[in-house]
Tab-separated table of C-alpha atoms and ligand atoms in Angstrom:
chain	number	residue	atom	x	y	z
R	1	UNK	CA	87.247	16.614	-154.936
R	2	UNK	CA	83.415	16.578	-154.822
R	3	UNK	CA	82.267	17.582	-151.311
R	4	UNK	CA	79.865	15.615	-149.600
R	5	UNK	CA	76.742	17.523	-149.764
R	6	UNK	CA	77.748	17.877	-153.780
R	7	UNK	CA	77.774	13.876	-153.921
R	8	UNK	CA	74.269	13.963	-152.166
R	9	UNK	CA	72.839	16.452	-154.427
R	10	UNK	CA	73.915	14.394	-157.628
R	11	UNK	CA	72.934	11.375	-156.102
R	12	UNK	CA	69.881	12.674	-155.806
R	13	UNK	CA	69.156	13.722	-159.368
R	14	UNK	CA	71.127	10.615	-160.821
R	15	UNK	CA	68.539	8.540	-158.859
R	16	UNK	CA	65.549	10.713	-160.096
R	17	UNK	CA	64.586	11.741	-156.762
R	18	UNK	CA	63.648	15.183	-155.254
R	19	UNK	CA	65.917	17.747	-153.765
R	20	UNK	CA	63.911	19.476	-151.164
R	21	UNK	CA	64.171	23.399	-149.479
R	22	UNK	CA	66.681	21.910	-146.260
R	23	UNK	CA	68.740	19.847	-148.957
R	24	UNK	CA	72.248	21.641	-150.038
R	25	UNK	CA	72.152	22.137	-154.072
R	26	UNK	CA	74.409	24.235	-156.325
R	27	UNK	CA	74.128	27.846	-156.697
R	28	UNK	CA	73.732	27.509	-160.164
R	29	UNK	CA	70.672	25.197	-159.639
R	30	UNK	CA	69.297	27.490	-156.621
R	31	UNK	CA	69.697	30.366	-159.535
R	32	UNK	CA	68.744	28.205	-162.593
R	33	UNK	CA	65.167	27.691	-160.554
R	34	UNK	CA	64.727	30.825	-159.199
R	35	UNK	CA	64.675	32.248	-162.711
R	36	UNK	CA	62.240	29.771	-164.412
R	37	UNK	CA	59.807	28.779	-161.137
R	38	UNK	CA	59.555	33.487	-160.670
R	39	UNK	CA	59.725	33.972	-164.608
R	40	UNK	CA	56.858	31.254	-164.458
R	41	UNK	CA	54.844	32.961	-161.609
R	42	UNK	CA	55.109	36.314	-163.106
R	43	UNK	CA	53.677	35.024	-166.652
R	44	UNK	CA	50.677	33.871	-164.973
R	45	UNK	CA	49.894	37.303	-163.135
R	46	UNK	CA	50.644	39.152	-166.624
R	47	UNK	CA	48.429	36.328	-168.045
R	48	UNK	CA	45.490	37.281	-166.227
R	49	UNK	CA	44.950	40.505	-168.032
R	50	UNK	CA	44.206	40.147	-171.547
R	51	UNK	CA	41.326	37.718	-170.248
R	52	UNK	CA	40.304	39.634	-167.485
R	53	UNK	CA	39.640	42.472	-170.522
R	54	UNK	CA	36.799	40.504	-171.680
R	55	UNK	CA	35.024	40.001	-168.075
R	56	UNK	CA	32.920	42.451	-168.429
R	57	UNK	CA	32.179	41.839	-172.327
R	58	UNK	CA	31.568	38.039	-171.965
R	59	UNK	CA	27.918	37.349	-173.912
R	60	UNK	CA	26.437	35.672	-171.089
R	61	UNK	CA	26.769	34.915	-167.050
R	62	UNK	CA	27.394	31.579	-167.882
R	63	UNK	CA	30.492	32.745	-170.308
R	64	UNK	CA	30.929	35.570	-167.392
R	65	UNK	CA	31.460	32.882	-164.567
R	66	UNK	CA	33.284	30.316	-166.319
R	67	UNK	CA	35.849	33.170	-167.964
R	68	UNK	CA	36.298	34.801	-163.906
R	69	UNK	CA	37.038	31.551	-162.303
R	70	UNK	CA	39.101	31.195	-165.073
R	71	UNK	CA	41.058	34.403	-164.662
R	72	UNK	CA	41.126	33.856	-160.700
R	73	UNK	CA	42.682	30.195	-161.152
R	74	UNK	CA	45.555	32.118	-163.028
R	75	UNK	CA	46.206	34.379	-160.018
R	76	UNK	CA	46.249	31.282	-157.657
R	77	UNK	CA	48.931	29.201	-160.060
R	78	UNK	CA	50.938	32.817	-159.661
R	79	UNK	CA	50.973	32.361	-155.844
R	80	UNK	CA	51.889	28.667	-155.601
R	81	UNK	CA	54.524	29.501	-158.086
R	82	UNK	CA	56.174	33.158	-155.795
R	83	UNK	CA	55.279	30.156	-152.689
R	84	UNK	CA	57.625	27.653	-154.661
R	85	UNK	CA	60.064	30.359	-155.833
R	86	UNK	CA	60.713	31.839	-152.023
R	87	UNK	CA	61.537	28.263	-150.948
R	88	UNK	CA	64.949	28.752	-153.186
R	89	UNK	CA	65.568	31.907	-150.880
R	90	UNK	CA	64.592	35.205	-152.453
R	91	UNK	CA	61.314	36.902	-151.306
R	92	UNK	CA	58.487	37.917	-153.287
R	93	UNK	CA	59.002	41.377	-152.796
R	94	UNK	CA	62.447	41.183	-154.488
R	95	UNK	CA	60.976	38.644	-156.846
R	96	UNK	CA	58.243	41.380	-157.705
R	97	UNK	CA	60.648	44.251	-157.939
R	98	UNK	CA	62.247	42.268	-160.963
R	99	UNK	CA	59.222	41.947	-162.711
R	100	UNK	CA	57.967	45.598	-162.165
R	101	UNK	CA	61.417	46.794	-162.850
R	102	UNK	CA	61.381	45.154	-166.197
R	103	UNK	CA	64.437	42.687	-165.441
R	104	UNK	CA	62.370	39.610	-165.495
R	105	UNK	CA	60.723	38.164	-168.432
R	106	UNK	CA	57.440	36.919	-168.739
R	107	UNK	CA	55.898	34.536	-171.315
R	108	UNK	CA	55.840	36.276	-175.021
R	109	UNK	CA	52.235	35.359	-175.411
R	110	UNK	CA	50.637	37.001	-173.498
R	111	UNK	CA	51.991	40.659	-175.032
R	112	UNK	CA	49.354	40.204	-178.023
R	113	UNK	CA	46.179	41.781	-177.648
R	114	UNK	CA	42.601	40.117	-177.287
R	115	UNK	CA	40.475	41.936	-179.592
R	116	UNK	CA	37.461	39.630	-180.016
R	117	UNK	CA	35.046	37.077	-178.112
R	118	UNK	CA	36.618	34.222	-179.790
R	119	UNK	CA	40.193	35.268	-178.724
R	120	UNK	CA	39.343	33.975	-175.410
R	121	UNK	CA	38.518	30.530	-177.353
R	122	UNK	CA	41.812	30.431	-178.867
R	123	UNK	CA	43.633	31.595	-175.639
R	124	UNK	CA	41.930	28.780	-173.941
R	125	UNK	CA	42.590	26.327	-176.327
R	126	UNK	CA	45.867	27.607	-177.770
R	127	UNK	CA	47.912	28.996	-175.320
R	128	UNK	CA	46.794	27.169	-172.683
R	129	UNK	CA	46.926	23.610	-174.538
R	130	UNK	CA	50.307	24.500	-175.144
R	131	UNK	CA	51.288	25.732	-171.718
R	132	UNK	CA	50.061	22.090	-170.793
R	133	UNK	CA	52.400	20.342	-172.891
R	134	UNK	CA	54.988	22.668	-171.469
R	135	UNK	CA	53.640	22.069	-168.098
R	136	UNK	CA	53.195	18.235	-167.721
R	137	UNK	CA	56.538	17.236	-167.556
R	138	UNK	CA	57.548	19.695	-165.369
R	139	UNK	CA	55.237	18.057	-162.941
R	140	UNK	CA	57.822	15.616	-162.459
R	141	UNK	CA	60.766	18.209	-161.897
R	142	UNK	CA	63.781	17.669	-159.372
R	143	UNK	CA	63.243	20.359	-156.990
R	144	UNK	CA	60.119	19.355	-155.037
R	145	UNK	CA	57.781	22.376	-154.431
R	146	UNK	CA	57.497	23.452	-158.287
R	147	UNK	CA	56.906	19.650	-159.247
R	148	UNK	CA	53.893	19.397	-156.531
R	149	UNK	CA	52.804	22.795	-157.771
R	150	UNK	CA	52.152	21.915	-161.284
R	151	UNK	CA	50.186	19.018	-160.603
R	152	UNK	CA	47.723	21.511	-159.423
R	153	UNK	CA	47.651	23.553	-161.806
R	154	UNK	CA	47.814	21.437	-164.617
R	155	UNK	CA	44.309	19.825	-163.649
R	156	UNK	CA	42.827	23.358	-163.819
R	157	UNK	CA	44.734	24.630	-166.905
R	158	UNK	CA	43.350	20.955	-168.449
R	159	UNK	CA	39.873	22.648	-167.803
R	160	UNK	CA	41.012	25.873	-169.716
R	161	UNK	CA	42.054	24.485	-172.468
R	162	UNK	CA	38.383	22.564	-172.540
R	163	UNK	CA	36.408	25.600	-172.128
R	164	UNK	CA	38.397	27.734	-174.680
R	165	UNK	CA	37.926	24.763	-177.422
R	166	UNK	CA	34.595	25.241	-176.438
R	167	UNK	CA	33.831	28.509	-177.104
R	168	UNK	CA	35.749	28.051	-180.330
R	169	UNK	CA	33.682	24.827	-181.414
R	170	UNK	CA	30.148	26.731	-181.264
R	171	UNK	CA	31.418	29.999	-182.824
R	172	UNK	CA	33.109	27.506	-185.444
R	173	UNK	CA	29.401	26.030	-185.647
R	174	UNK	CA	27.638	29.353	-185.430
R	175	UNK	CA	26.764	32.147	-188.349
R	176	UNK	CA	29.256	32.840	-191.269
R	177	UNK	CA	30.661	36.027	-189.093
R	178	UNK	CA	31.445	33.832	-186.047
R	179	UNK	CA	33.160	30.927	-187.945
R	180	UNK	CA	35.507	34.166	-189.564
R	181	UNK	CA	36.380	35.509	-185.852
R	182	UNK	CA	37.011	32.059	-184.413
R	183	UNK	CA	39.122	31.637	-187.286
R	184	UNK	CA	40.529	35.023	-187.454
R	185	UNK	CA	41.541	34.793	-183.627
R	186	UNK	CA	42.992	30.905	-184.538
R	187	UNK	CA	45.164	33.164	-187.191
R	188	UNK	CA	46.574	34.884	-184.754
R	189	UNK	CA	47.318	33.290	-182.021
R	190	UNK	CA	48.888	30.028	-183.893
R	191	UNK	CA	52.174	31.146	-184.209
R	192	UNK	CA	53.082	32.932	-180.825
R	193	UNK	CA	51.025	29.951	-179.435
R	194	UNK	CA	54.374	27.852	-180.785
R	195	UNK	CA	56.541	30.153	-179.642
R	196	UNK	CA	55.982	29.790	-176.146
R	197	UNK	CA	57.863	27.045	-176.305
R	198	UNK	CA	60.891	29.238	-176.484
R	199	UNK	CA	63.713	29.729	-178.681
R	200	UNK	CA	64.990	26.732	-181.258
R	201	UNK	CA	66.703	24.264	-179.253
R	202	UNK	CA	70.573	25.407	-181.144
R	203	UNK	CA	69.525	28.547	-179.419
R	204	UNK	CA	68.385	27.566	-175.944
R	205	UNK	CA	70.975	28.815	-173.408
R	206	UNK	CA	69.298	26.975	-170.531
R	207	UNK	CA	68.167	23.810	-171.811
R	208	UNK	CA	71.469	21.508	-171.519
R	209	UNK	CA	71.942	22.550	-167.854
R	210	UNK	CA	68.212	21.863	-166.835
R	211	UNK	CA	67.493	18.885	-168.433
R	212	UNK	CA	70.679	17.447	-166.743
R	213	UNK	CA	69.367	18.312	-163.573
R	214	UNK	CA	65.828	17.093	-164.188
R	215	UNK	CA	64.326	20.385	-164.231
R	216	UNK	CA	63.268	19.676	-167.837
R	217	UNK	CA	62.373	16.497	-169.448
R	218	UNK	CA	61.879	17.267	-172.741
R	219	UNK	CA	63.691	19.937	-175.322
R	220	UNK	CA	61.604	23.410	-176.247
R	221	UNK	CA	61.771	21.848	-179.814
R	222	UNK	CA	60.697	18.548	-178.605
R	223	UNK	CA	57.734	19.847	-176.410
R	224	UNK	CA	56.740	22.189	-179.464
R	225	UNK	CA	56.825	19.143	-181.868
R	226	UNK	CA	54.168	17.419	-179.475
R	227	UNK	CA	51.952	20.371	-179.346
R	228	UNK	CA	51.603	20.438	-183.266
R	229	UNK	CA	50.864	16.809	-183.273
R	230	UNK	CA	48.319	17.603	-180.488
R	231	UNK	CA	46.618	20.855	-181.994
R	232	UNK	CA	46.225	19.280	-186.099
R	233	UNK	CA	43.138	16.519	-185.567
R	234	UNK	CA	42.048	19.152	-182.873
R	235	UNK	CA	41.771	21.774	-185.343
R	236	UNK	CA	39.648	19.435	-187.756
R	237	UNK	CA	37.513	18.920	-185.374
R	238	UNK	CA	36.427	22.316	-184.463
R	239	UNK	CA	36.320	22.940	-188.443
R	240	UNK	CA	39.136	25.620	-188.590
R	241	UNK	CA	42.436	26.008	-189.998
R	242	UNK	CA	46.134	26.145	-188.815
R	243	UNK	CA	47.550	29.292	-190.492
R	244	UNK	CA	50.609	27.290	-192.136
R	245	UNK	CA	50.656	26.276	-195.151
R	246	UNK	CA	54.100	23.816	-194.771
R	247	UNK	CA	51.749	21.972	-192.545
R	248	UNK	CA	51.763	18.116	-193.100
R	249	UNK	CA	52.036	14.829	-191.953
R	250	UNK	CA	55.572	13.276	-192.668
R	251	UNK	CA	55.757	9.716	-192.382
R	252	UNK	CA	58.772	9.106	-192.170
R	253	UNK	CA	59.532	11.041	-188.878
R	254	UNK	CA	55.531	9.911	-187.625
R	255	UNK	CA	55.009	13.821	-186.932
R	256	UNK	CA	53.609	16.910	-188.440
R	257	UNK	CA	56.083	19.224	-190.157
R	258	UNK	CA	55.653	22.520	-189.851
R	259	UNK	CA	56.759	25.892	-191.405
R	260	UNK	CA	59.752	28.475	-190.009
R	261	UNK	CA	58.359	30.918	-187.127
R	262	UNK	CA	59.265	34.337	-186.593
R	263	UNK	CA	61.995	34.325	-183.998
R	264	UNK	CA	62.542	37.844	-185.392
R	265	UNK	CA	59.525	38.959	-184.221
R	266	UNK	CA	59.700	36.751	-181.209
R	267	UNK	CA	63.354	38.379	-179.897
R	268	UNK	CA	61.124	41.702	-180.304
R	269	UNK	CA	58.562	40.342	-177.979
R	270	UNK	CA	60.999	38.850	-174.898
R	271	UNK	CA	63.419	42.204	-175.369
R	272	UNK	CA	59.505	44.545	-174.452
R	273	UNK	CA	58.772	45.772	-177.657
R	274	UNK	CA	55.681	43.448	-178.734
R	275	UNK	CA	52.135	44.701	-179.485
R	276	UNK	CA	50.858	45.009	-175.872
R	277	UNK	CA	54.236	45.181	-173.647
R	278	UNK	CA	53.965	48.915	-172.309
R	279	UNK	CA	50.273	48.209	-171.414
R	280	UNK	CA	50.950	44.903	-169.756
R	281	UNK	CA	53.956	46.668	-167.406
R	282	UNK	CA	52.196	49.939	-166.914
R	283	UNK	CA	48.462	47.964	-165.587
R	284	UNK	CA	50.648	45.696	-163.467
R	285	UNK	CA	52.101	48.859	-161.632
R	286	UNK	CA	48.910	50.070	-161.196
R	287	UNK	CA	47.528	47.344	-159.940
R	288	UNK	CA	50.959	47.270	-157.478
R	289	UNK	CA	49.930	50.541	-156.560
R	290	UNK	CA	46.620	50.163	-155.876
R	291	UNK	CA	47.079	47.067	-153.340
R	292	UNK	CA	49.500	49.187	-151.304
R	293	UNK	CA	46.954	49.689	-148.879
R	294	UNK	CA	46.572	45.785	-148.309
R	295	UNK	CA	50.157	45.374	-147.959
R	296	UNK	CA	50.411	48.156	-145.009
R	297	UNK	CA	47.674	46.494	-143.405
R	298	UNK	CA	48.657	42.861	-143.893
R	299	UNK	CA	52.049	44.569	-142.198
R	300	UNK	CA	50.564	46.311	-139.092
R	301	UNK	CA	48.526	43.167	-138.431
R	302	UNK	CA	51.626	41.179	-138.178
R	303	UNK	CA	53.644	43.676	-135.848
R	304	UNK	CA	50.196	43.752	-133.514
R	305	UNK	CA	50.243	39.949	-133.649
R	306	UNK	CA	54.048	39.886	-132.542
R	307	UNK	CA	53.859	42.678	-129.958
R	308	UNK	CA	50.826	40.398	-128.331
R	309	UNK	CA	52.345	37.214	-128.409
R	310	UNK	CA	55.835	39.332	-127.349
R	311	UNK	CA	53.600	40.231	-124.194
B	1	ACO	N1	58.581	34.093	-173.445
B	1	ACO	C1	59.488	34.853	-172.798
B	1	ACO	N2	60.744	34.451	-172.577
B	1	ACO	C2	61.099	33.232	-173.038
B	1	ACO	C3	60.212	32.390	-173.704
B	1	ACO	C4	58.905	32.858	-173.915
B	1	ACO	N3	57.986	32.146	-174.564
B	1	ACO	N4	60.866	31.259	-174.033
B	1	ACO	C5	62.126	31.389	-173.597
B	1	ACO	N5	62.259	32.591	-173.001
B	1	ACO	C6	63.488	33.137	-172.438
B	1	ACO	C7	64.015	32.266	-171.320
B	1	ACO	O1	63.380	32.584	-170.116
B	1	ACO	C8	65.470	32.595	-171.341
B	1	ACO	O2	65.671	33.857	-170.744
B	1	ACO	P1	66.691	34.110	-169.515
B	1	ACO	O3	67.882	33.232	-169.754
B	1	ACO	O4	66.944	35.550	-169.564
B	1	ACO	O5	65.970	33.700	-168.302
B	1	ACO	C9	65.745	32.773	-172.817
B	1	ACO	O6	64.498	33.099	-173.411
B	1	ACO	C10	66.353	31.568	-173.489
B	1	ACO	O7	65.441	30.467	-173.476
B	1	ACO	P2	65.802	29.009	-172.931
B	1	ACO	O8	67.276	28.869	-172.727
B	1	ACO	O9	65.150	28.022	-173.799
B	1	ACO	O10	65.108	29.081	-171.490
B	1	ACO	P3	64.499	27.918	-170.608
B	1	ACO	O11	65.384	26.710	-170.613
B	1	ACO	O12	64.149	28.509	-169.305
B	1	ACO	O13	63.173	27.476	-171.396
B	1	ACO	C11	60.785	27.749	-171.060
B	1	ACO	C12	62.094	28.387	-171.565
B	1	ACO	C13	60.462	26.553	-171.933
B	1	ACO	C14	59.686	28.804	-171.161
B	1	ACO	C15	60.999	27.285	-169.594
B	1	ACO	O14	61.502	28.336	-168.805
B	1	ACO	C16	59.749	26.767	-168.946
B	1	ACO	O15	59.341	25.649	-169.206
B	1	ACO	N6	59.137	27.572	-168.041
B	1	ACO	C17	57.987	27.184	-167.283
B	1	ACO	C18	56.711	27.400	-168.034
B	1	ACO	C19	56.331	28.844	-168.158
B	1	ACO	O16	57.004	29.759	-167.709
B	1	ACO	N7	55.206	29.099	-168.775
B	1	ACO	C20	54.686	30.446	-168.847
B	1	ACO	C21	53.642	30.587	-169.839
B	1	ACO	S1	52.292	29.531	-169.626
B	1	ACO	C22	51.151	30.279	-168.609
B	1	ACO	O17	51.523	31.026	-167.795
B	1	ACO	C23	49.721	29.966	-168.795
């Protein structure tokens, strides 16, 4: 026999409505979240530093500005996502224990180096184009503080994705030597751009589970099939090309084909041993380190403000 507050919860997602922090859910669902909505927050922290690498290389303030607000927007996703994640129950400490312990994963991506100007282009317009077509749907997810949170930030990652095509569009339009890095940079960051998507859907653990409970919409493969479609008259239009030659349009199916990835490779990545892992773990522990100090104090502050109002 179902119990009551099991009958609410499903009536809740059979009626496509939201199940709220105060509502009852499954453990399984609590868990099922709290994996995705910290795995989430954590990728956009670790995202923040192979951007925040070019700061201080950017070839002009205007570049300068528009690359730090970018870099700061990512933070701020990171901390509505830990907000959204602690409503499920588990602190952000704990939460950020498991990432600096190495038992969380973050997104594959963003383990590849940036190594040029126009990398931030192709982050921009790559990765976060496809994080968008990840992200939209979740928008409309069951449990109510990660939908409301991804409305937010998909608005601003709508403006990353414009100002990375950007900077790709006048290097693409530029001298001979730009055109190569913009397309060099395109050649790179194609493939793990698709694989953010996640594993085939034959080999997706989670996806039955969540997309019966609303959490997602659409099917890695499904999502990753709209990005290509998305991405091909894109890529005419800044004058570069995708690095796969099984590329075309089948009409029959009314989408893009596209060649195998390397799922090899990306295993590799998720399991820590991709091109920029150790670096990515190692800075974020520093940077743990160094905020001790604002921690403590954030702490103290608190105990004086209860002692007072204890008085
Ligand atoms: N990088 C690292 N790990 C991944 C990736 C990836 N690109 N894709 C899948 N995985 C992991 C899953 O987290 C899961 O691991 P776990 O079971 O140990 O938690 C495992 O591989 C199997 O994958 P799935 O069963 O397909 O997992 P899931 O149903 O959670 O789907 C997906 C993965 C699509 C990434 C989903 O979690 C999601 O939509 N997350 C929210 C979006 C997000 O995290 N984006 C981060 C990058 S975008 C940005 O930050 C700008």
């Amino acid at each position: 026999d179902l119990t009551a507050e099991q009958q609410h919860f499903d009536h809740l997602i059979s009626e496509d409505s939201r199940v709220e922090p105060r509502d009852w859910m499954p453990e399984a669902y609590r868990k099922s979240l709290t994996r995705q909505v910290s795995q989430h927050a954590h990728s956009e922290i670790i995202g923040m530093q192979p951007e925040a690498n070019w700061i201080t290389r950017a070839p002009s303030l205007k570049r300068k500005a528009v690359l730090m607000a970018k870099v700061q927007d990512e933070a701020g996703h990171g901390l509505y996502l830990y907000s959204a994640a602690e409503t499920l129950g588990t602190p952000r400490s704990v939460l950020n224990e498991q990432l600096l312990s190495g038992k969380a994963k973050y997104s594959s991506i963003f383990n590849y180096p940036a190594r040029t100007w126009a990398d931030m282009g192709a982050i921009g317009w790559l990765v976060d184009g496809a994080a968008i077509c990840n992200q939209v749907p979740l928008c409309r997810a069951s449990y109510g503080p990660y939908g409301r949170a991804m409305v937010r930030i998909c608005k601003e990652e709508s403006f990353h994705q414009r100002q990375g095509w950007e900077i790709l569009y006048e290097l693409s339009h530029g001298t001979e030597a730009q055109k190569q890095m913009a397309q060099d940079a395109v050649n790179r960051f194609y493939g793990p751009a698709l694989q953010m998507f996640g594993p085939p859907d034959a080999d997706s653990p989670n996806s039955q589970q969540s997309m019966q409970w609303n959490i997602k919409r659409f099917s890695n493969d499904e999502l990753r099939q709209r990005f290509v479609d998305m991405i091909v008259p894109q890529a005419e239009a800044l004058g570069l090309t995708l690095p796969d030659p099984d590329l075309k349009w089948n009409e029959e199916r009314g989408h893009y084909d596209y060649g195998q990835l390397d799922w090899d490779e990306f295993m590799s990545v998720i399991q820590g041993s991709g091109p920029c892992n150790v670096q990515r773990m190692k800075r974020r522990r520093e940077a743990h380190a160094n905020g001790a100090w604002v921690r403590e104090a954030a702490e103290a502050y608190a105990q004086r403000q209860a002692r007072e109002a204890a008085e």
